[in-house]
Coordinates of C-alpha atoms in Angstrom, one line a residue:
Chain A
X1 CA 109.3 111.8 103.7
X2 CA 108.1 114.4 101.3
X3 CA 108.6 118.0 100.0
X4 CA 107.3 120.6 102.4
X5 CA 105.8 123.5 101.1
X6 CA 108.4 125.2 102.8
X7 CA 111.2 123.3 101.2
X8 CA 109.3 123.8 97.7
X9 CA 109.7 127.7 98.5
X10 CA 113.2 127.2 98.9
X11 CA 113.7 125.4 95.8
X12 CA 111.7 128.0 94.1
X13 CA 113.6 131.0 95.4
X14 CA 117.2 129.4 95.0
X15 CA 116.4 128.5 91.7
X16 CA 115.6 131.7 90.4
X17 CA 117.9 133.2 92.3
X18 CA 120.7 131.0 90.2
X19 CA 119.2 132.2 86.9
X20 CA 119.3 135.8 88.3
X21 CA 123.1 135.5 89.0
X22 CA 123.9 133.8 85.9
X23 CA 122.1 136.2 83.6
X24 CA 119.5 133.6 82.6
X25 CA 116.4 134.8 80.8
X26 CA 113.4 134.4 83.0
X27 CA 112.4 131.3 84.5
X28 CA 109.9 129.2 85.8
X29 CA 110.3 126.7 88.4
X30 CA 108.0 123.7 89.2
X31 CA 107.8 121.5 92.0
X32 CA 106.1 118.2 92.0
X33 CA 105.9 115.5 94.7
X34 CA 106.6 112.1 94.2
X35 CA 103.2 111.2 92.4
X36 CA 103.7 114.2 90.2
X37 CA 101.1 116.2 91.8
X38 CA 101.8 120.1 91.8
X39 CA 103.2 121.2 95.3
X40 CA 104.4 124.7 94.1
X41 CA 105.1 126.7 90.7
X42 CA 106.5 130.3 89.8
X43 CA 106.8 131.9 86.7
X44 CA 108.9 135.2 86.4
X45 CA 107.7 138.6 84.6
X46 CA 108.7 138.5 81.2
X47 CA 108.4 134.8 81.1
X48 CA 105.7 133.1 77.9
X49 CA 102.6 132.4 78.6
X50 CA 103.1 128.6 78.3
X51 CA 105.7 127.8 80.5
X52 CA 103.7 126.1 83.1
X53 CA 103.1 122.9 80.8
X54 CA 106.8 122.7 79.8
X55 CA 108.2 122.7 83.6
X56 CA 105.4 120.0 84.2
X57 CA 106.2 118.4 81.3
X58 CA 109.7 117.7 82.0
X59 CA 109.6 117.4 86.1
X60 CA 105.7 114.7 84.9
X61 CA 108.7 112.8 82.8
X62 CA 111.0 112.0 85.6
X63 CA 108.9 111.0 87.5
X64 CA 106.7 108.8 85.5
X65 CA 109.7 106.5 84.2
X66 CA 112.0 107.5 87.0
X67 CA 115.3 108.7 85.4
X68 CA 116.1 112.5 85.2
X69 CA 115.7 114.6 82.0
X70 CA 119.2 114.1 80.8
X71 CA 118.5 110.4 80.4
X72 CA 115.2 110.8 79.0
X73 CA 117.0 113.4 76.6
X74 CA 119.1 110.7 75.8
X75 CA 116.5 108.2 74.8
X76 CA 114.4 110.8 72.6
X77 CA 117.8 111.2 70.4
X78 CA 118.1 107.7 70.3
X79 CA 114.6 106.5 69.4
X80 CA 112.4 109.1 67.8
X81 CA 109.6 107.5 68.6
X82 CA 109.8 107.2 72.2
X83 CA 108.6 110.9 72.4
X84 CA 105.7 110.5 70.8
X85 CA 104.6 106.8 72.8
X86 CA 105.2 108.8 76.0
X87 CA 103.7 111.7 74.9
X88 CA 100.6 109.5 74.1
X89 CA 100.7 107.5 77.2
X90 CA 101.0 110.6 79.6
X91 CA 98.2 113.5 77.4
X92 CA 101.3 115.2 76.4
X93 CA 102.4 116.3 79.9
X94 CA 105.8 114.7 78.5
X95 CA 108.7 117.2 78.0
X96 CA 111.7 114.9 77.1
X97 CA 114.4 117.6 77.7
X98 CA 117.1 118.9 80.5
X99 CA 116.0 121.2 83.1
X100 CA 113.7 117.7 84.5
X101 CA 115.4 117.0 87.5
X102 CA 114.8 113.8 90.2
X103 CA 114.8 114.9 93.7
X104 CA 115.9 112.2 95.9
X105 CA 116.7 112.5 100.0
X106 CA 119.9 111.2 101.4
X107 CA 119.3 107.8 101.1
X108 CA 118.1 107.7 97.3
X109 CA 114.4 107.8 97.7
X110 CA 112.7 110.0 94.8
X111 CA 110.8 112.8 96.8
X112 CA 109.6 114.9 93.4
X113 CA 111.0 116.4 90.7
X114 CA 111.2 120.1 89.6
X115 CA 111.0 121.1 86.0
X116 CA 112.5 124.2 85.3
X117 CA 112.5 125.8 81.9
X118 CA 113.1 129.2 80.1
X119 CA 117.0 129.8 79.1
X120 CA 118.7 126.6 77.6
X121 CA 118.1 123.4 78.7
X122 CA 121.6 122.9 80.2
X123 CA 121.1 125.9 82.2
X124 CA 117.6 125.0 83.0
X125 CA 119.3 122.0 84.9
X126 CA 121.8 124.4 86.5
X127 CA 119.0 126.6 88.1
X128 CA 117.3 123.2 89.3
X129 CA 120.5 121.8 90.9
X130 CA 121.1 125.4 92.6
X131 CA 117.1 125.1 93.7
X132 CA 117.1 121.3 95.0
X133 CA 121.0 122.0 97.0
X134 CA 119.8 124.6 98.7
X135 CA 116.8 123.2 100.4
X136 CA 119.2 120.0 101.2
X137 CA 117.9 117.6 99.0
X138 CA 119.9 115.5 96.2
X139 CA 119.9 116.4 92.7
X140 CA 119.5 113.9 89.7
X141 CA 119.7 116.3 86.5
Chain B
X1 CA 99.1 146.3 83.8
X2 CA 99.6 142.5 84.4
X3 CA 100.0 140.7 87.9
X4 CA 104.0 140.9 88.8
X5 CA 105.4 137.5 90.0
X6 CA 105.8 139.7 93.1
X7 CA 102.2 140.7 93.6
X8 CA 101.4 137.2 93.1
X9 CA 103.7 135.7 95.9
X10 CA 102.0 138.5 97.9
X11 CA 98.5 137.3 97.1
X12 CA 99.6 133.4 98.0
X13 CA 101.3 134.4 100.9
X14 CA 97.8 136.8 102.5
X15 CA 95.5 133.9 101.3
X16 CA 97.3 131.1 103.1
X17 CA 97.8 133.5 106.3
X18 CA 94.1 134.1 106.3
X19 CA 93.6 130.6 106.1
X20 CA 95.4 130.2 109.1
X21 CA 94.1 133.0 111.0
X22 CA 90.6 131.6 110.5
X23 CA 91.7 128.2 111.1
X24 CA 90.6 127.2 107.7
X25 CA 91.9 123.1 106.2
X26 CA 95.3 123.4 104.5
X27 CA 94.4 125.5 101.2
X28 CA 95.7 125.6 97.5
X29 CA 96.0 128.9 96.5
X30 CA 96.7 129.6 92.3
X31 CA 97.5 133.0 90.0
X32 CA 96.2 133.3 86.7
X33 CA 97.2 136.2 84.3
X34 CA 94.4 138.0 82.3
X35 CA 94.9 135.2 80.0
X36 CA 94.2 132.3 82.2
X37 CA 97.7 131.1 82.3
X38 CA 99.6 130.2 85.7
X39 CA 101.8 132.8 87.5
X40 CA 102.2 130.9 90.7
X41 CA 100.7 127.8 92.9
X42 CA 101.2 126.4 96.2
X43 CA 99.6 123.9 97.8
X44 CA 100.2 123.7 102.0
X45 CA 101.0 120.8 103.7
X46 CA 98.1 118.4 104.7
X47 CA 96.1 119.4 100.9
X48 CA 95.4 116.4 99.1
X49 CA 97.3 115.5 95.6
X50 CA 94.2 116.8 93.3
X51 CA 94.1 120.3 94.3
X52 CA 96.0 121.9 91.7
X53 CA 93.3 121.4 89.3
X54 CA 90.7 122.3 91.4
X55 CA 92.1 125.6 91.8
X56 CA 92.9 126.2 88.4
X57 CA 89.6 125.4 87.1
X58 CA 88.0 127.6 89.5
X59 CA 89.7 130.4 88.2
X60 CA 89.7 129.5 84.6
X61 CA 86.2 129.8 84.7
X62 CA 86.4 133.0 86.3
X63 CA 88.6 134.3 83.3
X64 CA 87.2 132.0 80.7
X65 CA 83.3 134.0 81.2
X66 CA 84.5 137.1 83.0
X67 CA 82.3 136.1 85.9
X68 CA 83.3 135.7 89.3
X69 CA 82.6 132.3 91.1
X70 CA 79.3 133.6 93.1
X71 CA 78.0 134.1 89.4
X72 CA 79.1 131.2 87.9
X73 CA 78.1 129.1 91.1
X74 CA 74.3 130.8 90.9
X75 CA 74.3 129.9 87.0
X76 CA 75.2 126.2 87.5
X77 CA 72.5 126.1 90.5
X78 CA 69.8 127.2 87.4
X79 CA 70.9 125.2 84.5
X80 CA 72.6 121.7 85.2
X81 CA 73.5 121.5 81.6
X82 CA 76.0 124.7 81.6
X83 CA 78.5 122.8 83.8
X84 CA 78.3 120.2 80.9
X85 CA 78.6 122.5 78.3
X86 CA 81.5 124.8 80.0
X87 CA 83.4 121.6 80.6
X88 CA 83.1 120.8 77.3
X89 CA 84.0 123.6 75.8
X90 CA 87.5 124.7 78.4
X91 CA 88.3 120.6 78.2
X92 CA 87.1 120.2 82.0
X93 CA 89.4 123.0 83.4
X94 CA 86.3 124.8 84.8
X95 CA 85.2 124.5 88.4
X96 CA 81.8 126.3 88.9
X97 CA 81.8 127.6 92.7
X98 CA 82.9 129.9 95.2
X99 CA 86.8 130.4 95.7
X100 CA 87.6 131.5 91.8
X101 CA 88.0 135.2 92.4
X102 CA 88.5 138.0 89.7
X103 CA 91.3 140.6 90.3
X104 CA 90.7 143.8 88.9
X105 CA 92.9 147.2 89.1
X106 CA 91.4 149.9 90.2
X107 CA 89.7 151.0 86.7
X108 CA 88.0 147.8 86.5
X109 CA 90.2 145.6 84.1
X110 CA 90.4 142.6 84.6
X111 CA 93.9 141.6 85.3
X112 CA 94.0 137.6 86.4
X113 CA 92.2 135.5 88.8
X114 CA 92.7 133.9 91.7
X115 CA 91.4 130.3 92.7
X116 CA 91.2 129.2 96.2
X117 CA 90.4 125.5 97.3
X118 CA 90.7 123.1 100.4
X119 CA 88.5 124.2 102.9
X120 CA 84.1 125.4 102.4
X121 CA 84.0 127.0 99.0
X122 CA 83.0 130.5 101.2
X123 CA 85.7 130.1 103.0
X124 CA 88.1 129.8 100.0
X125 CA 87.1 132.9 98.1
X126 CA 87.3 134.6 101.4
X127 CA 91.2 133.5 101.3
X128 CA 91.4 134.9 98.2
X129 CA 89.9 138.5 98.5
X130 CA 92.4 138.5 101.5
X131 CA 94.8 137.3 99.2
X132 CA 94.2 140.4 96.7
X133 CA 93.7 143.1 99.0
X134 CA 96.8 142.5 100.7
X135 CA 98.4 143.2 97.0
X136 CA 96.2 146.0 96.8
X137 CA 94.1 144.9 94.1
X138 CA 90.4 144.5 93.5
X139 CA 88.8 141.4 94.3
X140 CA 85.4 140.4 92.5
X141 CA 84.2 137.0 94.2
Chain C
X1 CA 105.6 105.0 104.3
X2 CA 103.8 103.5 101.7
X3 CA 101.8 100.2 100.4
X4 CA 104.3 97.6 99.6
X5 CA 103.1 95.2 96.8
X6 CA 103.1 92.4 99.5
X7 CA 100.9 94.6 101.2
X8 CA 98.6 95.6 98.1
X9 CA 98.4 91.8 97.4
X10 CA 97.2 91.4 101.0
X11 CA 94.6 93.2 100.1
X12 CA 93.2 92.5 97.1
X13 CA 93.6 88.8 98.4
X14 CA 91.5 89.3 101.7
X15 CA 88.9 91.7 99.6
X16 CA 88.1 89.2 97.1
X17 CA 88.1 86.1 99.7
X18 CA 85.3 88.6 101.8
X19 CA 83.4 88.4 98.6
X20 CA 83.4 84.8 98.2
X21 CA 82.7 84.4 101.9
X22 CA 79.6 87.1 101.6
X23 CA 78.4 85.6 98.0
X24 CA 79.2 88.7 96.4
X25 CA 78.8 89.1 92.8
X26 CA 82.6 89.2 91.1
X27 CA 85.1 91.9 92.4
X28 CA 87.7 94.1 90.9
X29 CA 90.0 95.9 93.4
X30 CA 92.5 98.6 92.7
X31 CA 95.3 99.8 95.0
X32 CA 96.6 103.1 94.1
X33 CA 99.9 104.5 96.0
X34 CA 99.2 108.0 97.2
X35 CA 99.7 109.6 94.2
X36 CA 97.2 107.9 92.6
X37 CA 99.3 105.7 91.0
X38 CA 98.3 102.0 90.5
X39 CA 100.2 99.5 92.3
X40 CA 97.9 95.8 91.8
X41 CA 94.2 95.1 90.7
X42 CA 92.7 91.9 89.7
X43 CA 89.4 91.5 88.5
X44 CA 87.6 87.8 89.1
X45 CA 86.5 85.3 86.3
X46 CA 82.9 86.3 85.4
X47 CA 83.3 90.1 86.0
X48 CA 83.0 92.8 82.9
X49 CA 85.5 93.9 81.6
X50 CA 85.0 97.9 81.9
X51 CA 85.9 96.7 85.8
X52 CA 89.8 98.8 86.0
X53 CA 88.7 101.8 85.1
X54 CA 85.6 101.7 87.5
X55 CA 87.6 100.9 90.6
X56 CA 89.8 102.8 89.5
X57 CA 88.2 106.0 88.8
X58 CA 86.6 105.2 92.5
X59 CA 89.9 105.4 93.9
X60 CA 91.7 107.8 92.4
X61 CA 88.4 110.4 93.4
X62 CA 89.5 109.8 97.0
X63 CA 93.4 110.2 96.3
X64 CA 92.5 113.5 94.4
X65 CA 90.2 115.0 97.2
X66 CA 91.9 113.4 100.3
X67 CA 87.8 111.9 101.2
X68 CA 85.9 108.4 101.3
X69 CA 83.8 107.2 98.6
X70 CA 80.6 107.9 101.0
X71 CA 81.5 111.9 101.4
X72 CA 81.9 112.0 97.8
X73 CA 78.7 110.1 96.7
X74 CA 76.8 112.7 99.7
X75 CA 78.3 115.3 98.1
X76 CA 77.4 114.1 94.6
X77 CA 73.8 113.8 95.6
X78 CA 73.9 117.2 97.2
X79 CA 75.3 119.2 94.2
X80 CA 74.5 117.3 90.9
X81 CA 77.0 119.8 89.1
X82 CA 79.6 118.2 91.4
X83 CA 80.4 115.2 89.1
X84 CA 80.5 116.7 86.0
X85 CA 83.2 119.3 87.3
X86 CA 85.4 116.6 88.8
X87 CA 85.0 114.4 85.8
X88 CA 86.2 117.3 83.4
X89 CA 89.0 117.4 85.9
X90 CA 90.4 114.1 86.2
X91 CA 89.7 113.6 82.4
X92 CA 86.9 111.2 83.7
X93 CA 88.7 108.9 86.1
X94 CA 86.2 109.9 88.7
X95 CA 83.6 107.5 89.8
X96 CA 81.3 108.8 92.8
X97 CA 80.1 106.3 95.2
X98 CA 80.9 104.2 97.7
X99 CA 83.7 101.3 97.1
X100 CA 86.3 103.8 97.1
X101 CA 88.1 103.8 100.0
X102 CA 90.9 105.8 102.0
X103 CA 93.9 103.8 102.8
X104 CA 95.3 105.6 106.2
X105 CA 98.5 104.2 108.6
X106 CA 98.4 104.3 112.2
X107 CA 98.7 108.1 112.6
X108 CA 96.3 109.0 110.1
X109 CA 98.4 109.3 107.4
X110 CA 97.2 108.7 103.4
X111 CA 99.3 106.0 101.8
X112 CA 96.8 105.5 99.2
X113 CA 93.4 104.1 98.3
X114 CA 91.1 100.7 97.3
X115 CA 88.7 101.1 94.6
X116 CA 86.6 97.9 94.8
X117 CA 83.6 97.0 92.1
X118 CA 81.0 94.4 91.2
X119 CA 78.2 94.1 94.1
X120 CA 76.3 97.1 95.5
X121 CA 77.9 100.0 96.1
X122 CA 78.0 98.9 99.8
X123 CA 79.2 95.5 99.4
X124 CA 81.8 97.1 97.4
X125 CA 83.2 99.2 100.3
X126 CA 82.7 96.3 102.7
X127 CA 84.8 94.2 101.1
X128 CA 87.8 97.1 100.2
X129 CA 87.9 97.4 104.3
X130 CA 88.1 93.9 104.5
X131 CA 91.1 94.5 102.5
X132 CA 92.5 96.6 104.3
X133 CA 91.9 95.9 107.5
X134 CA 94.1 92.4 106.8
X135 CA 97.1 94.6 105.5
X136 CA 97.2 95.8 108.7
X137 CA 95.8 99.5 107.7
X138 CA 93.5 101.8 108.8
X139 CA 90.2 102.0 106.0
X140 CA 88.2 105.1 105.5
X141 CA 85.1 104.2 103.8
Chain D
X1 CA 88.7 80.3 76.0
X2 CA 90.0 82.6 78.0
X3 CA 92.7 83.8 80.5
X4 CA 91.8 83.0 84.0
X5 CA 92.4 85.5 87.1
X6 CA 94.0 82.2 88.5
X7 CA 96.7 81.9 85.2
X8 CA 97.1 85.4 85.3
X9 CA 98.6 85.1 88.7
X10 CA 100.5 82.9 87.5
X11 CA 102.0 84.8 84.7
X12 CA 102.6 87.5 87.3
X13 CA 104.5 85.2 89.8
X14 CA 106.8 83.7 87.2
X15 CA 107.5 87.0 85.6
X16 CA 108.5 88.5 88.5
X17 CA 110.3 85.5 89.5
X18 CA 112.3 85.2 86.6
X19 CA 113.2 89.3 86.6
X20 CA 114.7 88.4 90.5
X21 CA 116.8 85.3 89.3
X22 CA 117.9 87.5 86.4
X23 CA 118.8 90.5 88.3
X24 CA 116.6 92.6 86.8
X25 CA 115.4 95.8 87.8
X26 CA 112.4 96.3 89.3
X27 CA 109.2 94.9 86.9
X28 CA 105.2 96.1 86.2
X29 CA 103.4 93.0 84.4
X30 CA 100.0 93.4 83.5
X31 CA 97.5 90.7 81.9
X32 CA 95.0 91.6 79.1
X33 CA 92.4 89.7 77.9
X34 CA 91.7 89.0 74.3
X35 CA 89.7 92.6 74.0
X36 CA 92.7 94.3 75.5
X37 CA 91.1 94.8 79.1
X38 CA 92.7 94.2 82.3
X39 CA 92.9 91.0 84.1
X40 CA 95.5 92.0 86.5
X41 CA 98.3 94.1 87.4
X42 CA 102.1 94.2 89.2
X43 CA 104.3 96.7 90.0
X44 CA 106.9 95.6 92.3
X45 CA 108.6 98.3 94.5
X46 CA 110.9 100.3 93.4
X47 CA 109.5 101.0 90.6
X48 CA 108.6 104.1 89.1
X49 CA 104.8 105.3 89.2
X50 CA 103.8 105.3 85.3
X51 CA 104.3 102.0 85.1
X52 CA 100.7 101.2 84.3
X53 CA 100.6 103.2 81.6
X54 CA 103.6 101.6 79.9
X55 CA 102.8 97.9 80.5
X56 CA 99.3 98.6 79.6
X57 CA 100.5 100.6 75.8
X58 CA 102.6 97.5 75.3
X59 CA 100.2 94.8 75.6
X60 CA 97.0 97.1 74.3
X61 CA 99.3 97.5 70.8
X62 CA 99.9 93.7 70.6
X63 CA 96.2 93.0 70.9
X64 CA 95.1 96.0 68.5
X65 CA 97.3 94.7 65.7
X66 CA 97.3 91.4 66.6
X67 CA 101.6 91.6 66.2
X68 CA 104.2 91.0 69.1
X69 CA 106.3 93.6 70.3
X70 CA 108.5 92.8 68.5
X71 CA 107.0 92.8 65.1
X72 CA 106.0 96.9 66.3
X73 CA 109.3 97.8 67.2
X74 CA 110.9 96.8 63.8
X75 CA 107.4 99.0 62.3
X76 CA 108.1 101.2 64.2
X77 CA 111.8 101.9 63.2
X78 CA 111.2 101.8 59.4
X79 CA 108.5 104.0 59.6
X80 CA 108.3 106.8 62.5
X81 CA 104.5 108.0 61.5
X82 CA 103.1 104.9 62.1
X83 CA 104.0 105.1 66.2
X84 CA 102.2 109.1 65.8
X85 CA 99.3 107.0 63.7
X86 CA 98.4 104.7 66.0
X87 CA 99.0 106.9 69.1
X88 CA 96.6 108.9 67.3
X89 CA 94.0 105.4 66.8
X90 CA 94.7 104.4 70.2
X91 CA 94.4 107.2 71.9
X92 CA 97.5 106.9 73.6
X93 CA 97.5 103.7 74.4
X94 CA 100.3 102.4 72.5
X95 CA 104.3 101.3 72.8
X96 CA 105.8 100.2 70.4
X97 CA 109.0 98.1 72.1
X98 CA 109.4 94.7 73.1
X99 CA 107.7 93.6 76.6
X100 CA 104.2 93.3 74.7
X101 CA 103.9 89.6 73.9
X102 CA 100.6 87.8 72.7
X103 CA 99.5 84.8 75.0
X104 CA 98.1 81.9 72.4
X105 CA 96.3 78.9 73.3
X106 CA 97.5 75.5 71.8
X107 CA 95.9 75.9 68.8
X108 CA 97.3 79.3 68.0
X109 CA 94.1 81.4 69.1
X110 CA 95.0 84.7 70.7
X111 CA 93.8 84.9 74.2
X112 CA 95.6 88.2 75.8
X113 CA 98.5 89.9 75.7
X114 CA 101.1 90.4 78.4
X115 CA 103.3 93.6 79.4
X116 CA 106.2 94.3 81.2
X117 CA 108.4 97.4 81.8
X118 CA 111.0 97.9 84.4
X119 CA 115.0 96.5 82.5
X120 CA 115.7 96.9 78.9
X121 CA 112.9 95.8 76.6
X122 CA 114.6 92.8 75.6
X123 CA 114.9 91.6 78.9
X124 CA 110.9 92.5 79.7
X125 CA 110.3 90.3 76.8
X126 CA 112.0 87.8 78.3
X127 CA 109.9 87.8 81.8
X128 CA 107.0 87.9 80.1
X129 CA 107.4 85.0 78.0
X130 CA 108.8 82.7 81.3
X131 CA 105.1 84.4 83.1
X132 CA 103.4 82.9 80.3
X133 CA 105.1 79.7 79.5
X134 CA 104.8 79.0 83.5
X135 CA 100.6 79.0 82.8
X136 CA 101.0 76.3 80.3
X137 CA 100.2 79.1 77.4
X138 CA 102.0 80.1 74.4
X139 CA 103.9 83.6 74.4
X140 CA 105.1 85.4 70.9
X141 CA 107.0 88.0 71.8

């Protein structure tokens, strides 16, 4: 099984429409399948330039070492230097921050991750949940 | 005047339709801003893992020299060492054929670009004038 | 579905045993899950050792364009542009010629790809769908 | 002397071996030789996809410096610039945590390095060392 483009829409549109309802600052959503290959990306008006790199960043992170963004968070506080081996290993595509989020089917196969980034990190991983619930699929934030 | 996250959803949306119309392979459609950044990406169903940065380095050629891909295809016909020399210079994010389209408003600015991929490289930048009519903007290919 | 590593040992195994049996020069062979990711590769007593990232870089071409190492090396001969695009691309790991090899299941499907090096570009493919073909998979060369 | 593809199976299967008896999680071993190249590589299921590029920083930084894993790790703790330093040297090839353990002949000459990634880096070390030790070599970890 996989992420459909159609289910990637649905992530997409849920997500934002969480940040939308929660009076987030603009976002922009990321959807990677489960070798971190782009399936779908959006970024809202008003949103930087550069925010592509930092949802691929963080969704590239989960997947790669298999543990969602909080853990990963976790880690970087804990050893500074794991930010920088990772970056290194993966050409920088390594965002060590929430709002990287697993997405996993019902029996706890990794399907992709989405990377969402442009309010805080803790409500990045809100807006990722609200995406990855509403398609169906289970969250690891 | 920039390319709204809605126009670009409107230009994915027309481009993959076409696609289908025409019974084109499954296509990879991206957005680029007037800087070259991402606004949006899909990829269909059936498109294989790589196709993000196809697309994206058809159009960020197509922003990069202000050249649409008929142009920069004809150019790398000519001289085999300007492919070298463009990848050299954008880090390999330059694709030099058909399917990088420029959008333009209707006084000529340049306003993003669009990059097709997945099917002929005709076919693709036929997707994407599709794509950027149906937005009701100007399409250079 | 993907390649197990009892599978992907499989393979390598019944690769390398069709070189012996064929009085190849040395092999390396690559399995790569369908995101290009690498699952096993072994590469025999006597071969160089720039031999991972050859059959690698073979591989991971067909994973990123969904085609054989045969329709990439015609198309590399056809446009000479071609491989200097798709090596500024995949930062390099793009190898053009036969060896590479689609890993399909019984419907068609991509699970992944065998980069195979050391002999002739032929012998290399002949003895990745030898691989293959003991695994129980569907090779296309 | 050198390690052969035949011992480098072998520190594979006992590596792995000891990780099942020890209830680890899943493990990726990979083999270097004395330049740092790859012999051959493991990555059982289950485990996540960038497990190449871990294994592979772990053993390339024991081979570069000559030092186990270790001997990097407590580097790296004292003095956080010298993980961006050699990230920098190594172009990104580098991590700086147990799992990377030197493979010595008899006589103390180093013939490869080993890495593993997969359970807590104390407990790769320890896989590593039983793959080694199973091939009749000598492991500093």
């Amino acid at each position: 099984m996989t992420i459909s483009i159609r289910k990637a829409r649905t992530i997409i549109k849920a997500a934002l429409a969480k940040g939308r309802e929660a009076g987030m600052k603009p976002l922009s959503v990321v959807v990677l399948d489960a070798g971190a290959h782009t399936i779908a990306f959006e970024r809202e008006d008003g949103a930087s330039p550069g925010r592509f790199a930092i949802a691929h960043g963080k969704a590239n992170g989960c997947i790669m070492l298999g543990l969602p963004g909080s853990a990963i968070q976790t880690r970087a506080d804990a050893q500074a230097y794991f930010v920088q081996a990772m970056n290194g290993l993966y050409a920088g595509d390594f965002v060590p921050v929430k709002g990287g989020v697993l997405v996993r089917d019902a029996k706890g196969n990794i399907l992709g991750a989405v990377g969402v980034t442009g309010d805080s990190s803790d409500n990045d991983a809100v807006a990722a949940c609200a995406g990855i619930e509403a398609a169906g699929l289970v969250a690891e934030s």
